[in-house]
Amino acid sequence: MEESTRRPTKKKVVAVVGGGLVGALNACFFAKRGFNVEVYEIREDIRQAKVVKGRSINLALSHRGRQALKHVGMEEKIVSQGIPMHARMIHSLKGKQSPIPYGKKDQYILSVDRANLNKELLTAVEAFPNTKLNFDHKLQGWSAETGLMTFVRSDGSKEQINADLIVGCDGAFSALRKQFLRRSRFNYSQTYIPHGYMELTIPPLNGEFAMKPNYLHIWPRNTFMMIALPNMDKTFTCTLFMPFEDFEKITTGDEVITFFQKYFPDAIPLIGADTLKRDYFRLPAQAMVSVKCSSYHIGDKCVLMGDAAHAVVPFYGQGMNAGFEDCIVFDEIMELFNEDFSAVLPEYTRVRVPDDHAIADLAMYNYVEMRAHVNSKWFLFRKHVDNILHFLLPQTIIPLYTMVTFTRTRYHEAVERWHWQNKVINRGLFFCAAGAFFGSSYLLIKNPPDIDKLVVPAEKMWNRLVALRTS
């Protein structure tokens, strides 16, 4: 692991609460800068656990996440363990498959396994001599004034530590964030969407992928959808997103098959009817929550990152990428302000809040696009128009998905530019259509057709038909 040449004059202690994806990556960033880093995780070490608890929706790693991994020397290793997905593959009701590319030929997102990525990041943390991983540590309380933290273990024992900076990376239901809620001028909102998700598996077929592997497969059905992402073991992880009320209507195995025969008929032989009947009832549909808050810091002692600051629904594939980008943005601000926490933390809040709120809104919007808009001819037409204009004017017109997924354009700036581009393109299309209409009308007025020439051939045709009928 690459070591930083810059070190604080006095080695400060940074406590990272949460050893998930963002917490582990954050620990690498701080350790690389020379801080003494303590990571506290409520779960056991997932590298030794027989069953890994927590969310399991497959992850789509894109440019923002890769840049953060690259900063700590992890990009190549993680990319080698992922599967490139170059396009969405749309499955119609009749089983027809139609690809919609994400961008240019060399642009793709990576399907990566959440648990494996987390394990690799924890191992990377341990490679630094100035880090320590503390598992089975549940945060019981902390002080924003002193940095004193109290943890309790499963055997009832307690441990207190002091930290110069507390970094909350403990997820959407952050224990650290609860202290923020007690303070004035802290804005917080939590929204559960009416849809849940359920995971199913498509096994390998004769030792190979049962579908084309380099695609994110989507079965869009307007009010709900199913997606499938490839895994390194030649399986696909399918995720069915649907309103809870629709999940609750299905109570027997036969009803599951009837439902899939109606909406996902081509998926039944891929999953297997018996497996489908069993796995549908293995776990109830899981909820999805969107969290927004502001500000992300308290004084110079505590800061929130990842889902603790901005949990998003998974439909833009940016939850992990946004969390990873938090780490690199914070590191860039640390560089700018010479690691002065009193200046770094408020600047991080100022810079990051509008971007994280923007991606939370985009994630909500993209669910509608994925389950419904991809069936629209106008949507597909606009996609082609956007791509053609991007090819002709690469610096002026950039598709929203390209800005979000394949660049580090700030999220809120990408949204603003997208709205501007939509206005320009829609007006352009309107004027083109109006010009074509008025142009053809002018030509017809200036050069009216000869009615007599049109009538005579019509009469001849009618006479021939009458003759044929009477003959």
Tab-separated table of C-alpha atoms in Angstrom:
chain	number	residue	atom	x	y	z
A	1	MET	CA	0.000	0.000	0.000
A	2	GLU	CA	1.385	3.370	-1.010
A	3	GLU	CA	2.367	5.644	1.891
A	4	SER	CA	1.872	9.396	1.945
A	5	THR	CA	4.871	11.703	2.022
A	6	ARG	CA	2.820	14.265	3.981
A	7	ARG	CA	2.298	13.688	7.683
A	8	PRO	CA	0.631	15.855	10.326
A	9	THR	CA	3.063	17.393	12.774
A	10	LYS	CA	1.242	15.615	15.570
A	11	LYS	CA	-0.419	12.328	14.771
A	12	LYS	CA	-4.080	12.942	15.444
A	13	VAL	CA	-6.553	10.144	16.110
A	14	VAL	CA	-9.395	9.691	13.633
A	15	ALA	CA	-12.221	7.375	14.692
A	16	VAL	CA	-14.226	5.964	11.800
A	17	VAL	CA	-17.591	4.628	12.976
A	18	GLY	CA	-18.700	1.923	10.559
A	19	GLY	CA	-16.559	-0.636	8.765
A	20	GLY	CA	-18.696	-0.937	5.639
A	21	LEU	CA	-17.663	0.184	2.169
A	22	VAL	CA	-17.354	3.926	2.815
A	23	GLY	CA	-15.946	3.521	6.323
A	24	ALA	CA	-13.203	1.140	5.197
A	25	LEU	CA	-12.251	3.299	2.207
A	26	ASN	CA	-12.251	6.403	4.388
A	27	ALA	CA	-9.895	4.700	6.819
A	28	CYS	CA	-7.461	4.141	3.928
A	29	PHE	CA	-7.622	7.842	2.989
A	30	PHE	CA	-6.911	9.008	6.545
A	31	ALA	CA	-4.219	6.383	7.120
A	32	LYS	CA	-2.493	7.420	3.890
A	33	ARG	CA	-2.291	10.950	5.292
A	34	GLY	CA	-0.568	9.648	8.420
A	35	PHE	CA	-3.386	9.870	10.974
A	36	ASN	CA	-3.804	7.164	13.581
A	37	VAL	CA	-7.052	5.521	12.462
A	38	GLU	CA	-9.406	3.446	14.598
A	39	VAL	CA	-12.317	1.757	12.801
A	40	TYR	CA	-15.298	0.673	14.911
A	41	GLU	CA	-17.787	-1.786	13.419
A	42	ILE	CA	-20.910	-3.145	15.126
A	43	ARG	CA	-20.761	-6.449	13.242
A	44	GLU	CA	-18.206	-9.232	13.496
A	45	ASP	CA	-15.401	-9.362	10.945
A	46	ILE	CA	-17.197	-10.330	7.729
A	47	ARG	CA	-14.014	-11.984	6.478
A	48	GLN	CA	-14.458	-14.664	9.147
A	49	ALA	CA	-18.271	-14.695	9.278
A	50	LYS	CA	-20.145	-17.692	7.876
A	51	VAL	CA	-23.132	-15.516	6.999
A	52	VAL	CA	-22.656	-11.874	6.041
A	53	LYS	CA	-25.534	-9.735	7.279
A	54	GLY	CA	-26.590	-6.498	5.636
A	55	ARG	CA	-27.772	-5.267	2.250
A	56	SER	CA	-26.975	-7.465	-0.733
A	57	ILE	CA	-28.150	-5.539	-3.812
A	58	ASN	CA	-25.405	-5.852	-6.429
A	59	LEU	CA	-23.307	-2.770	-6.938
A	60	ALA	CA	-22.495	-0.880	-10.122
A	61	LEU	CA	-19.038	0.666	-9.839
A	62	SER	CA	-18.485	3.670	-12.114
A	63	HIS	CA	-16.015	6.520	-12.634
A	64	ARG	CA	-16.454	8.355	-9.311
A	65	GLY	CA	-15.968	5.215	-7.262
A	66	ARG	CA	-13.033	4.089	-9.387
A	67	GLN	CA	-11.266	7.429	-8.917
A	68	ALA	CA	-11.569	7.101	-5.137
A	69	LEU	CA	-10.253	3.519	-5.222
A	70	LYS	CA	-7.410	4.618	-7.498
A	71	HIS	CA	-6.343	7.198	-4.909
A	72	VAL	CA	-5.544	4.426	-2.403
A	73	GLY	CA	-4.142	1.992	-4.974
A	74	MET	CA	-7.190	-0.305	-5.070
A	75	GLU	CA	-8.732	0.383	-8.482
A	76	GLU	CA	-7.023	-2.296	-10.589
A	77	LYS	CA	-7.663	-5.050	-8.052
A	78	ILE	CA	-11.361	-4.271	-7.707
A	79	VAL	CA	-11.867	-3.790	-11.465
A	80	SER	CA	-10.302	-7.210	-12.109
A	81	GLN	CA	-12.981	-8.724	-9.853
A	82	GLY	CA	-15.908	-7.045	-11.628
A	83	ILE	CA	-17.842	-7.678	-14.841
A	84	PRO	CA	-18.173	-4.847	-17.384
A	85	MET	CA	-21.723	-3.881	-18.395
A	86	HIS	CA	-21.765	-1.798	-21.593
A	87	ALA	CA	-25.527	-1.303	-21.935
A	88	ARG	CA	-28.980	-1.918	-20.576
A	89	MET	CA	-30.609	-4.973	-22.142
A	90	ILE	CA	-34.370	-4.430	-22.271
A	91	HIS	CA	-36.571	-7.550	-22.092
A	92	SER	CA	-40.021	-7.093	-23.626
A	93	LEU	CA	-43.086	-9.091	-22.595
A	94	LYS	CA	-42.621	-11.266	-25.686
A	95	GLY	CA	-39.010	-11.981	-24.777
A	96	LYS	CA	-37.399	-9.674	-27.326
A	97	GLN	CA	-34.092	-8.221	-26.106
A	98	SER	CA	-32.998	-4.713	-27.139
A	99	PRO	CA	-29.767	-3.045	-25.926
A	100	ILE	CA	-29.541	0.622	-24.950
A	101	PRO	CA	-25.830	1.565	-24.666
A	102	TYR	CA	-24.746	3.576	-21.632
A	103	GLY	CA	-22.343	5.747	-23.592
A	104	LYS	CA	-19.494	5.348	-26.055
A	105	LYS	CA	-18.074	1.910	-26.901
A	106	ASP	CA	-15.322	2.175	-24.317
A	107	GLN	CA	-17.650	3.345	-21.526
A	108	TYR	CA	-19.082	0.789	-19.132
A	109	ILE	CA	-20.059	0.242	-15.520
A	110	LEU	CA	-18.853	-2.703	-13.452
A	111	SER	CA	-20.978	-5.262	-11.629
A	112	VAL	CA	-19.182	-5.919	-8.334
A	113	ASP	CA	-20.006	-8.071	-5.339
A	114	ARG	CA	-20.705	-5.975	-2.225
A	115	ALA	CA	-19.376	-8.450	0.341
A	116	ASN	CA	-16.191	-9.183	-1.592
A	117	LEU	CA	-15.504	-5.460	-2.080
A	118	ASN	CA	-15.978	-4.840	1.640
A	119	LYS	CA	-13.575	-7.657	2.499
A	120	GLU	CA	-10.920	-6.302	0.124
A	121	LEU	CA	-11.210	-2.810	1.617
A	122	LEU	CA	-10.909	-4.106	5.201
A	123	THR	CA	-7.779	-6.010	4.214
A	124	ALA	CA	-6.420	-2.822	2.636
A	125	VAL	CA	-7.046	-0.948	5.909
A	126	GLU	CA	-5.039	-3.543	7.838
A	127	ALA	CA	-2.090	-3.086	5.471
A	128	PHE	CA	-1.432	0.352	7.002
A	129	PRO	CA	0.664	0.269	10.200
A	130	ASN	CA	-1.263	3.204	11.698
A	131	THR	CA	-4.736	1.609	11.600
A	132	LYS	CA	-6.711	-0.710	13.850
A	133	LEU	CA	-9.977	-2.539	13.141
A	134	ASN	CA	-12.335	-2.967	16.115
A	135	PHE	CA	-15.237	-5.321	15.473
A	136	ASP	CA	-18.229	-6.024	17.738
A	137	HIS	CA	-18.230	-2.386	18.892
A	138	LYS	CA	-21.611	-0.678	19.143
A	139	LEU	CA	-21.602	3.093	19.610
A	140	GLN	CA	-23.463	3.960	22.814
A	141	GLY	CA	-22.694	7.665	23.089
A	142	TRP	CA	-20.278	10.393	22.131
A	143	SER	CA	-19.455	14.022	22.856
A	144	ALA	CA	-19.181	16.604	20.087
A	145	GLU	CA	-17.239	18.894	22.436
A	146	THR	CA	-14.549	16.494	23.696
A	147	GLY	CA	-14.513	13.712	21.110
A	148	LEU	CA	-15.053	11.113	23.863
A	149	MET	CA	-16.818	7.989	22.565
A	150	THR	CA	-18.324	5.043	24.436
A	151	PHE	CA	-18.684	1.625	22.801
A	152	VAL	CA	-20.344	-1.491	24.149
A	153	ARG	CA	-19.553	-5.052	23.065
A	154	SER	CA	-21.856	-8.061	22.804
A	155	ASP	CA	-20.496	-9.431	26.110
A	156	GLY	CA	-21.591	-6.220	27.885
A	157	SER	CA	-18.119	-4.742	28.324
A	158	LYS	CA	-17.575	-1.058	27.568
A	159	GLU	CA	-14.711	0.892	26.070
A	160	GLN	CA	-14.086	4.635	25.955
A	161	ILE	CA	-11.782	6.368	23.506
A	162	ASN	CA	-10.907	9.937	22.610
A	163	ALA	CA	-10.626	11.060	19.008
A	164	ASP	CA	-9.592	14.306	17.370
A	165	LEU	CA	-12.093	13.631	14.573
A	166	ILE	CA	-15.120	11.334	14.497
A	167	VAL	CA	-16.206	10.215	11.035
A	168	GLY	CA	-19.719	8.754	10.833
A	169	CYS	CA	-19.961	6.092	8.133
A	170	ASP	CA	-22.486	3.905	9.923
A	171	GLY	CA	-25.220	3.761	7.318
A	172	ALA	CA	-28.710	5.069	6.682
A	173	PHE	CA	-29.768	4.425	10.294
A	174	SER	CA	-26.642	6.032	11.714
A	175	ALA	CA	-26.248	5.932	15.500
A	176	LEU	CA	-23.821	8.839	15.227
A	177	ARG	CA	-26.349	11.015	13.412
A	178	LYS	CA	-28.818	10.762	16.305
A	179	GLN	CA	-26.701	13.319	18.182
A	180	PHE	CA	-27.106	15.718	15.256
A	181	LEU	CA	-30.889	15.486	15.598
A	182	ARG	CA	-30.695	16.997	19.073
A	183	ARG	CA	-29.085	20.177	17.755
A	184	SER	CA	-30.810	23.237	16.394
A	185	ARG	CA	-30.671	24.169	12.698
A	186	PHE	CA	-30.056	20.566	11.648
A	187	ASN	CA	-32.320	19.634	8.743
A	188	TYR	CA	-33.280	16.000	8.307
A	189	SER	CA	-35.731	14.083	6.145
A	190	GLN	CA	-36.324	10.371	5.709
A	191	THR	CA	-38.547	9.006	2.963
A	192	TYR	CA	-39.542	5.396	2.417
A	193	ILE	CA	-40.664	4.779	-1.143
A	194	PRO	CA	-43.787	2.594	-1.591
A	195	HIS	CA	-41.745	-0.020	-3.433
A	196	GLY	CA	-39.753	-2.871	-1.946
A	197	TYR	CA	-37.188	-5.235	-3.418
A	198	MET	CA	-36.638	-8.976	-3.452
A	199	GLU	CA	-33.588	-10.860	-4.696
A	200	LEU	CA	-33.638	-14.002	-6.844
A	201	THR	CA	-30.859	-15.900	-8.640
A	202	ILE	CA	-30.379	-17.130	-12.207
A	203	PRO	CA	-27.937	-20.071	-12.012
A	204	PRO	CA	-25.347	-20.913	-14.697
A	205	LEU	CA	-26.509	-22.888	-17.735
A	206	ASN	CA	-24.121	-25.727	-18.617
A	207	GLY	CA	-21.394	-23.960	-16.685
A	208	GLU	CA	-21.824	-20.641	-18.515
A	209	PHE	CA	-23.923	-17.482	-18.105
A	210	ALA	CA	-27.582	-18.158	-18.910
A	211	MET	CA	-27.854	-14.699	-20.560
A	212	LYS	CA	-25.415	-12.306	-22.202
A	213	PRO	CA	-23.170	-11.254	-19.290
A	214	ASN	CA	-21.968	-7.779	-20.284
A	215	TYR	CA	-25.325	-6.084	-19.808
A	216	LEU	CA	-27.553	-4.837	-17.030
A	217	HIS	CA	-30.725	-6.748	-17.894
A	218	ILE	CA	-34.020	-4.938	-17.266
A	219	TRP	CA	-37.603	-6.145	-17.482
A	220	PRO	CA	-39.511	-2.803	-17.385
A	221	ARG	CA	-43.214	-3.144	-16.602
A	222	ASN	CA	-44.288	0.489	-15.995
A	223	THR	CA	-45.236	0.321	-12.291
A	224	PHE	CA	-42.558	-2.238	-11.390
A	225	MET	CA	-39.505	-3.923	-12.881
A	226	MET	CA	-36.887	-6.625	-12.487
A	227	ILE	CA	-33.170	-6.244	-13.143
A	228	ALA	CA	-30.330	-8.779	-13.333
A	229	LEU	CA	-26.602	-8.189	-12.830
A	230	PRO	CA	-23.878	-10.747	-13.654
A	231	ASN	CA	-21.611	-12.278	-11.017
A	232	MET	CA	-18.121	-13.766	-11.282
A	233	ASP	CA	-19.484	-17.272	-10.524
A	234	LYS	CA	-21.576	-17.137	-13.756
A	235	THR	CA	-24.822	-16.484	-11.887
A	236	PHE	CA	-27.077	-13.427	-12.212
A	237	THR	CA	-28.521	-11.673	-9.197
A	238	CYS	CA	-32.083	-10.653	-10.066
A	239	THR	CA	-33.800	-7.923	-8.088
A	240	LEU	CA	-37.551	-7.492	-8.349
A	241	PHE	CA	-38.675	-3.943	-7.482
A	242	MET	CA	-42.399	-3.622	-6.899
A	243	PRO	CA	-44.971	-1.841	-4.704
A	244	PHE	CA	-45.382	-3.604	-1.361
A	245	GLU	CA	-49.098	-4.030	-1.999
A	246	ASP	CA	-48.297	-6.090	-5.112
A	247	PHE	CA	-45.827	-8.262	-3.201
A	248	GLU	CA	-48.480	-8.889	-0.558
A	249	LYS	CA	-51.057	-10.041	-3.128
A	250	ILE	CA	-48.915	-13.079	-3.972
A	251	THR	CA	-49.293	-15.685	-1.236
A	252	THR	CA	-48.748	-19.104	-2.876
A	253	GLY	CA	-46.202	-20.718	-5.177
A	254	ASP	CA	-48.766	-21.088	-7.938
A	255	GLU	CA	-49.555	-17.365	-7.743
A	256	VAL	CA	-45.830	-16.627	-8.116
A	257	ILE	CA	-45.686	-18.660	-11.334
A	258	THR	CA	-48.884	-17.056	-12.652
A	259	PHE	CA	-47.442	-13.597	-11.960
A	260	PHE	CA	-44.148	-14.383	-13.691
A	261	GLN	CA	-45.935	-16.011	-16.645
A	262	LYS	CA	-47.826	-12.760	-17.129
A	263	TYR	CA	-44.968	-10.265	-16.690
A	264	PHE	CA	-41.614	-12.093	-16.885
A	265	PRO	CA	-42.269	-15.288	-18.893
A	266	ASP	CA	-38.715	-15.572	-20.248
A	267	ALA	CA	-37.295	-15.483	-16.702
A	268	ILE	CA	-39.110	-18.618	-15.482
A	269	PRO	CA	-36.934	-21.170	-17.329
A	270	LEU	CA	-33.829	-19.182	-16.399
A	271	ILE	CA	-34.560	-19.172	-12.649
A	272	GLY	CA	-36.444	-22.488	-12.575
A	273	ALA	CA	-40.109	-22.797	-11.595
A	274	ASP	CA	-39.479	-24.786	-8.398
A	275	THR	CA	-36.631	-22.499	-7.325
A	276	LEU	CA	-38.800	-19.457	-8.013
A	277	LYS	CA	-41.622	-20.816	-5.853
A	278	ARG	CA	-39.188	-21.432	-3.013
A	279	ASP	CA	-36.999	-18.322	-3.167
A	280	TYR	CA	-39.885	-15.865	-3.536
A	281	PHE	CA	-40.953	-16.658	0.028
A	282	ARG	CA	-37.448	-17.038	1.487
A	283	LEU	CA	-37.400	-13.433	2.736
A	284	PRO	CA	-40.074	-10.721	2.728
A	285	ALA	CA	-39.650	-7.760	0.388
A	286	GLN	CA	-37.163	-5.256	1.810
A	287	ALA	CA	-37.769	-1.512	2.172
A	288	MET	CA	-35.785	1.296	0.536
A	289	VAL	CA	-35.190	4.639	2.193
A	290	SER	CA	-33.908	8.010	1.006
A	291	VAL	CA	-32.212	10.221	3.605
A	292	LYS	CA	-31.263	13.889	3.284
A	293	CYS	CA	-29.735	16.047	5.971
A	294	SER	CA	-27.732	19.216	6.490
A	295	SER	CA	-25.252	20.109	7.772
A	296	TYR	CA	-22.824	17.192	7.654
A	297	HIS	CA	-20.618	18.342	10.519
A	298	ILE	CA	-20.572	19.532	14.125
A	299	GLY	CA	-17.779	21.967	14.943
A	300	ASP	CA	-14.370	20.508	14.181
A	301	LYS	CA	-15.002	17.152	15.851
A	302	CYS	CA	-17.499	15.181	13.773
A	303	VAL	CA	-18.517	14.680	10.133
A	304	LEU	CA	-20.994	12.375	8.355
A	305	MET	CA	-20.272	10.567	5.090
A	306	GLY	CA	-21.858	7.921	2.888
A	307	ASP	CA	-25.350	6.682	3.720
A	308	ALA	CA	-25.142	8.305	7.168
A	309	ALA	CA	-25.269	11.658	5.349
A	310	HIS	CA	-27.232	10.798	2.205
A	311	ALA	CA	-28.824	7.384	1.769
A	312	VAL	CA	-30.244	7.086	-1.753
A	313	VAL	CA	-32.465	4.542	-3.456
A	314	PRO	CA	-30.433	2.272	-5.771
A	315	PHE	CA	-31.851	3.183	-9.174
A	316	TYR	CA	-29.029	5.351	-10.497
A	317	GLY	CA	-26.306	2.997	-9.304
A	318	GLN	CA	-24.666	5.919	-7.488
A	319	GLY	CA	-25.120	5.133	-3.789
A	320	MET	CA	-21.693	3.555	-3.338
A	321	ASN	CA	-20.078	5.821	-5.931
A	322	ALA	CA	-21.385	8.943	-4.170
A	323	GLY	CA	-20.140	7.606	-0.834
A	324	PHE	CA	-16.717	6.854	-2.294
A	325	GLU	CA	-16.628	10.313	-3.856
A	326	ASP	CA	-17.306	11.754	-0.378
A	327	CYS	CA	-13.916	10.348	0.637
A	328	ILE	CA	-12.011	11.904	-2.246
A	329	VAL	CA	-13.812	15.272	-1.933
A	330	PHE	CA	-12.992	15.401	1.775
A	331	ASP	CA	-9.378	14.519	0.994
A	332	GLU	CA	-9.171	17.271	-1.633
A	333	ILE	CA	-10.513	19.805	0.878
A	334	MET	CA	-8.032	18.525	3.484
A	335	GLU	CA	-5.256	19.264	1.002
A	336	LEU	CA	-6.674	22.720	0.306
A	337	PHE	CA	-6.934	23.717	3.983
A	338	ASN	CA	-3.785	21.970	5.224
A	339	GLU	CA	-5.737	19.455	7.351
A	340	ASP	CA	-7.247	22.156	9.575
A	341	PHE	CA	-10.475	20.451	10.710
A	342	SER	CA	-12.049	23.754	11.784
A	343	ALA	CA	-11.919	24.910	8.150
A	344	VAL	CA	-12.237	21.552	6.398
A	345	LEU	CA	-15.518	20.390	7.961
A	346	PRO	CA	-17.701	23.440	7.172
A	347	GLU	CA	-16.255	23.611	3.648
A	348	TYR	CA	-17.057	19.924	3.129
A	349	THR	CA	-20.671	20.563	4.144
A	350	ARG	CA	-20.902	23.598	1.846
A	351	VAL	CA	-19.522	21.711	-1.145
A	352	ARG	CA	-21.114	18.313	-0.697
A	353	VAL	CA	-24.694	18.891	0.502
A	354	PRO	CA	-26.100	20.249	-2.810
A	355	ASP	CA	-24.471	17.411	-4.745
A	356	ASP	CA	-25.738	14.650	-2.474
A	357	HIS	CA	-29.266	16.076	-2.459
A	358	ALA	CA	-29.141	16.216	-6.262
A	359	ILE	CA	-28.164	12.544	-6.647
A	360	ALA	CA	-30.876	11.536	-4.165
A	361	ASP	CA	-33.465	13.218	-6.403
A	362	LEU	CA	-31.941	11.748	-9.563
A	363	ALA	CA	-32.103	8.248	-8.073
A	364	MET	CA	-35.842	8.701	-7.520
A	365	TYR	CA	-36.276	9.968	-11.095
A	366	ASN	CA	-34.290	7.099	-12.617
A	367	TYR	CA	-36.639	4.494	-11.157
A	368	VAL	CA	-39.427	5.920	-13.309
A	369	GLU	CA	-37.079	5.937	-16.315
A	370	MET	CA	-35.976	2.336	-15.826
A	371	ARG	CA	-39.398	0.814	-15.215
A	372	ALA	CA	-41.423	2.911	-17.709
A	373	HIS	CA	-39.592	5.423	-19.924
A	374	VAL	CA	-37.372	2.819	-21.588
A	375	ASN	CA	-40.559	1.476	-23.218
A	376	SER	CA	-41.313	4.911	-24.724
A	377	LYS	CA	-40.495	5.585	-28.391
A	378	TRP	CA	-40.020	9.267	-27.559
A	379	PHE	CA	-37.484	8.349	-24.850
A	380	LEU	CA	-35.533	6.150	-27.276
A	381	PHE	CA	-35.711	8.854	-29.968
A	382	ARG	CA	-34.380	11.468	-27.538
A	383	LYS	CA	-31.589	9.090	-26.515
A	384	HIS	CA	-30.512	8.848	-30.167
A	385	VAL	CA	-30.756	12.620	-30.627
A	386	ASP	CA	-28.709	13.264	-27.462
A	387	ASN	CA	-26.039	10.763	-28.532
A	388	ILE	CA	-25.796	12.239	-32.052
A	389	LEU	CA	-25.506	15.775	-30.671
A	390	HIS	CA	-22.928	14.616	-28.128
A	391	PHE	CA	-20.902	13.080	-30.988
A	392	LEU	CA	-21.129	16.290	-33.032
A	393	LEU	CA	-20.751	18.714	-30.105
A	394	PRO	CA	-18.921	16.718	-27.367
A	395	GLN	CA	-18.148	19.758	-25.213
A	396	THR	CA	-21.581	21.395	-25.534
A	397	ILE	CA	-24.122	18.561	-25.309
A	398	ILE	CA	-23.376	15.817	-22.762
A	399	PRO	CA	-26.106	13.276	-21.833
A	400	LEU	CA	-27.089	13.323	-18.166
A	401	TYR	CA	-26.142	9.677	-17.654
A	402	THR	CA	-22.694	10.337	-19.103
A	403	MET	CA	-22.113	13.286	-16.758
A	404	VAL	CA	-23.254	11.330	-13.706
A	405	THR	CA	-21.628	7.991	-14.482
A	406	PHE	CA	-18.519	8.670	-16.534
A	407	THR	CA	-17.273	12.015	-15.177
A	408	ARG	CA	-16.821	13.752	-11.841
A	409	THR	CA	-19.032	16.680	-12.842
A	410	ARG	CA	-20.670	17.800	-9.615
A	411	TYR	CA	-24.091	16.178	-9.324
A	412	HIS	CA	-26.033	19.414	-8.923
A	413	GLU	CA	-24.187	21.001	-11.848
A	414	ALA	CA	-24.992	17.951	-14.001
A	415	VAL	CA	-28.694	18.369	-13.178
A	416	GLU	CA	-28.630	22.091	-14.008
A	417	ARG	CA	-26.866	21.430	-17.303
A	418	TRP	CA	-29.314	18.623	-18.109
A	419	HIS	CA	-32.292	20.961	-17.677
A	420	TRP	CA	-30.633	23.576	-19.888
A	421	GLN	CA	-29.812	21.002	-22.593
A	422	ASN	CA	-33.363	19.650	-22.552
A	423	LYS	CA	-34.760	23.133	-23.163
A	424	VAL	CA	-32.338	23.787	-26.014
A	425	ILE	CA	-32.856	20.391	-27.702
A	426	ASN	CA	-36.651	20.377	-27.315
A	427	ARG	CA	-36.897	23.884	-28.741
A	428	GLY	CA	-34.602	22.867	-31.573
A	429	LEU	CA	-36.767	19.844	-32.372
A	430	PHE	CA	-39.900	22.026	-32.232
A	431	PHE	CA	-38.473	24.591	-34.630
A	432	CYS	CA	-37.258	21.833	-36.973
A	433	ALA	CA	-40.733	20.271	-37.008
A	434	ALA	CA	-42.391	23.674	-37.453
A	435	GLY	CA	-39.958	24.552	-40.226
A	436	ALA	CA	-40.651	21.296	-42.048
A	437	PHE	CA	-44.418	21.826	-41.744
A	438	PHE	CA	-44.407	25.416	-42.958
A	439	GLY	CA	-41.845	24.630	-45.653
A	440	SER	CA	-43.925	21.813	-47.125
A	441	SER	CA	-47.069	23.959	-46.846
A	442	TYR	CA	-45.333	26.792	-48.748
A	443	LEU	CA	-44.247	24.415	-51.513
A	444	LEU	CA	-47.782	23.051	-51.850
A	445	ILE	CA	-49.198	26.590	-52.094
A	446	LYS	CA	-46.555	27.714	-54.600
A	447	ASN	CA	-46.784	24.505	-56.632
A	448	PRO	CA	-50.312	23.129	-56.198
A	449	PRO	CA	-50.884	19.660	-57.667
A	450	ASP	CA	-52.892	19.343	-60.905
A	451	ILE	CA	-56.260	18.040	-59.729
A	452	ASP	CA	-57.259	16.920	-63.219
A	453	LYS	CA	-54.171	14.748	-63.511
A	454	LEU	CA	-55.005	13.158	-60.198
A	455	VAL	CA	-58.699	12.595	-61.025
A	456	VAL	CA	-58.167	10.891	-64.388
A	457	PRO	CA	-55.957	8.091	-63.103
A	458	ALA	CA	-58.405	7.595	-60.258
A	459	GLU	CA	-61.343	7.256	-62.676
A	460	LYS	CA	-59.411	4.794	-64.821
A	461	MET	CA	-58.602	2.705	-61.758
A	462	TRP	CA	-62.256	2.719	-60.684
A	463	ASN	CA	-63.412	1.631	-64.165
A	464	ARG	CA	-60.931	-1.246	-64.156
A	465	LEU	CA	-62.187	-2.431	-60.769
A	466	VAL	CA	-65.786	-2.335	-61.975
A	467	ALA	CA	-64.849	-4.271	-65.114
A	468	LEU	CA	-63.054	-6.918	-63.088
A	469	ARG	CA	-66.023	-7.296	-60.773
A	470	THR	CA	-68.580	-7.713	-63.599
A	471	SER	CA	-66.408	-10.015	-65.727
